[in-house]
PDB file of C-alpha atoms in Angstrom:
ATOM      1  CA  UNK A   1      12.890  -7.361  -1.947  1.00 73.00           C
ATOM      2  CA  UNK A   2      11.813 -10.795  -3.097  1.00 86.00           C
ATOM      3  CA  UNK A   3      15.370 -12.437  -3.819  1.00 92.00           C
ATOM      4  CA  UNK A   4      15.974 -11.502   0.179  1.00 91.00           C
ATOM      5  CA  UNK A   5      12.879 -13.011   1.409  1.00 90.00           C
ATOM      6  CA  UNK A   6      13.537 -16.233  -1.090  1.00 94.00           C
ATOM      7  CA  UNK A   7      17.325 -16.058  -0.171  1.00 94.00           C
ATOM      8  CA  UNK A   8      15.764 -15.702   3.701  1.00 94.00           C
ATOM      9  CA  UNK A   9      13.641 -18.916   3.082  1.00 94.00           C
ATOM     10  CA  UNK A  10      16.031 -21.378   1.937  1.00 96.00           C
ATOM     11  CA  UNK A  11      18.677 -19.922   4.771  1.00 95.00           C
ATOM     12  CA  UNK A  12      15.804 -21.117   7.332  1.00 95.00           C
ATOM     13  CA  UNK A  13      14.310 -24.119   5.565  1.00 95.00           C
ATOM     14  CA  UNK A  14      18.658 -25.551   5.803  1.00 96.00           C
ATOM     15  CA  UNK A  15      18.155 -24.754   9.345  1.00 95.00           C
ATOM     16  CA  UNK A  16      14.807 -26.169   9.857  1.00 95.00           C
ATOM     17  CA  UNK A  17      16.121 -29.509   8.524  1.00 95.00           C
ATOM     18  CA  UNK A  18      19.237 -29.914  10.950  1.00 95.00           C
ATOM     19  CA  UNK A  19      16.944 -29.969  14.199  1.00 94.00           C
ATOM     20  CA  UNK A  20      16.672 -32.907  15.966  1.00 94.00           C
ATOM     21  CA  UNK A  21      12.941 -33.256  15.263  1.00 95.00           C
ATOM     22  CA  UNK A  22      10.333 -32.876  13.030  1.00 95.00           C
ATOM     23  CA  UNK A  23       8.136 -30.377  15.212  1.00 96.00           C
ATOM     24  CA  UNK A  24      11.179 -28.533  15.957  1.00 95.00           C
ATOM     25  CA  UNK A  25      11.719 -28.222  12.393  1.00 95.00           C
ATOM     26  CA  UNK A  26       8.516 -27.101  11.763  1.00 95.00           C
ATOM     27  CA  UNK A  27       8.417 -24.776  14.650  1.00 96.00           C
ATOM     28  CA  UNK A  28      11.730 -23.569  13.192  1.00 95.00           C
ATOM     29  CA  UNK A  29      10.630 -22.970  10.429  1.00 95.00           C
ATOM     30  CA  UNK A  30       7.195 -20.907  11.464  1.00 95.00           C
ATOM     31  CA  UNK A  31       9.186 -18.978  13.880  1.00 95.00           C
ATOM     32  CA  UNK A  32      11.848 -17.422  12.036  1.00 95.00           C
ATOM     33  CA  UNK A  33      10.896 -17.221   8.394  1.00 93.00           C
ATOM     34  CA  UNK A  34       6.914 -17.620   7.845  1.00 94.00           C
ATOM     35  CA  UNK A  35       5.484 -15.311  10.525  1.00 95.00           C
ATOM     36  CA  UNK A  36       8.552 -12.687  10.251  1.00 94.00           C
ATOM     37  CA  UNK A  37       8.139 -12.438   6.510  1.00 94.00           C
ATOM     38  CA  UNK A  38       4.508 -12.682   6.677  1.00 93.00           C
ATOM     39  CA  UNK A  39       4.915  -9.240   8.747  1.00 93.00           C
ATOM     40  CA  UNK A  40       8.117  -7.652   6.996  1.00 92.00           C
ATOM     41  CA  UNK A  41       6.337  -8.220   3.202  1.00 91.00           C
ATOM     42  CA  UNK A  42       2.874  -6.801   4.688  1.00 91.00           C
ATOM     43  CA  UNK A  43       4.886  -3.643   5.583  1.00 92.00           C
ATOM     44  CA  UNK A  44       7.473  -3.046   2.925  1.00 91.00           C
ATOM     45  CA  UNK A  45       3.788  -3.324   1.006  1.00 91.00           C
ATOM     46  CA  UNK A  46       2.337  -0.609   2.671  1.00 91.00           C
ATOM     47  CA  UNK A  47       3.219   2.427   0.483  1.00 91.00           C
ATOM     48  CA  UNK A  48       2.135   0.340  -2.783  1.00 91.00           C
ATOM     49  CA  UNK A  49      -1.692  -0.396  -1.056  1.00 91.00           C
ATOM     50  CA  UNK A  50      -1.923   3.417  -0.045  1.00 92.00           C
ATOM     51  CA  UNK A  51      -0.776   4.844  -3.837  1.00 92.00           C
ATOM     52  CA  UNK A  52      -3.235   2.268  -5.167  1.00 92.00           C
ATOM     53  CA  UNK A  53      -6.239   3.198  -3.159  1.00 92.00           C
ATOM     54  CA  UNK A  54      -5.601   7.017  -3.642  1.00 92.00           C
ATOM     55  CA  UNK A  55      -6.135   5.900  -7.510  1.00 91.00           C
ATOM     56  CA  UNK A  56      -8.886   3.691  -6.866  1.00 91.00           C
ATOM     57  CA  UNK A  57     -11.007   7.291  -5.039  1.00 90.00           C
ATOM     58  CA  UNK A  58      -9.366   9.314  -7.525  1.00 87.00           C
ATOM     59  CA  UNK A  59     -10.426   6.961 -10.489  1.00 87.00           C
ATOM     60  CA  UNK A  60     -14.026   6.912  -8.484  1.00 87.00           C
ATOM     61  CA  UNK A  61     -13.641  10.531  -7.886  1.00 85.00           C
ATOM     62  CA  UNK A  62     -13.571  10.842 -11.834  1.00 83.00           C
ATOM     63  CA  UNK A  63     -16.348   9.143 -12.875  1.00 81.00           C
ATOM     64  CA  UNK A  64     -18.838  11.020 -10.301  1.00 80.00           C
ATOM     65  CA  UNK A  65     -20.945  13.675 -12.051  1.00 54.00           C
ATOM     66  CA  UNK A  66     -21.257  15.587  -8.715  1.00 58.00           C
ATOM     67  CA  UNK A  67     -18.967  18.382  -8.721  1.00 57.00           C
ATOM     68  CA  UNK A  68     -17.237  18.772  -5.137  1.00 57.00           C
ATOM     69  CA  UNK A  69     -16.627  21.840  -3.334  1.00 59.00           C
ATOM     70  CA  UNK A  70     -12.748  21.698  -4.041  1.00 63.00           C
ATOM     71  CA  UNK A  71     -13.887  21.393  -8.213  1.00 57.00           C
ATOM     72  CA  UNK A  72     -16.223  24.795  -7.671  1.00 60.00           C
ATOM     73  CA  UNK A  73     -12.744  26.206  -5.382  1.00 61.00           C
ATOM     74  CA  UNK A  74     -10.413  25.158  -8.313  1.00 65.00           C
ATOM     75  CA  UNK A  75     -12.776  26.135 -11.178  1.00 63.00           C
ATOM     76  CA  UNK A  76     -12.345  29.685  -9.104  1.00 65.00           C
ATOM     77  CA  UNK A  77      -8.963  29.960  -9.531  1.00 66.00           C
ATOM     78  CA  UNK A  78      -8.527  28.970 -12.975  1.00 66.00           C
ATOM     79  CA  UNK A  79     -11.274  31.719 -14.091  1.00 63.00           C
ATOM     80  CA  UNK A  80     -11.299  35.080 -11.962  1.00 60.00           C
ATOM     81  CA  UNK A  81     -12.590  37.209 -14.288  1.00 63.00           C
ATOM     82  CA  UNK A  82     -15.641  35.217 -14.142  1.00 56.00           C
ATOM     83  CA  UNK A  83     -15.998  35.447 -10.320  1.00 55.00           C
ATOM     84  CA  UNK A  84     -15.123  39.434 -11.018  1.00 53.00           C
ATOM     85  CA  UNK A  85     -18.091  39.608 -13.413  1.00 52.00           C
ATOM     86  CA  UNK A  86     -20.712  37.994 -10.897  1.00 53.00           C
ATOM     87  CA  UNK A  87     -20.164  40.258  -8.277  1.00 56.00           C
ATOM     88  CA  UNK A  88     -20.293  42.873 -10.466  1.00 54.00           C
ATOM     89  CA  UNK A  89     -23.623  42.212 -11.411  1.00 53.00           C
ATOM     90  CA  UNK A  90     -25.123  41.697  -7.823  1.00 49.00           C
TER      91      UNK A  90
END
């Protein structure tokens, strides 16, 4: 995705530099390649932010000593002869 959005730059900096002036240049050159990329890069990004903040709370998730209600659920499954014994004894 980067060789496009280099390959995109120079394609608009060339046209930048054949305007007539130097604020239409620059205008140019905002307009069709920094605020365009700016937006395009933000979203092809997207996907890569949300897998690494899932880590990050999973990661965070680890380190917490307080067991969660979907840790006591899963514990459940993995053992149900234990959950067979307790309510045998009640």
């Amino acid at each position: 995705m980067h060789i496009v959005a280099i390959a995109w730059i120079y394609v608009v900096l060339m046209m930048s530099i054949t305007e007539h002036s130097v604020i239409a240049g620059i205008m140019t050159f905002l307009l069709y390649c920094v605020f365009p990329l700016t937006i395009v890069l933000y979203l092809m990004r997207t996907p890569q932010r949300k897998r690494e903040r899932l880590e990050k709370q999973a990661a965070l998730q680890k380190q917490s000593a307080t067991p969660t209600v979907s840790d006591d659920l899963q514990a459940q499954e993995a053992h149900p002869e234990h959950q067979a014994a307790e309510t045998k004894v009640d």
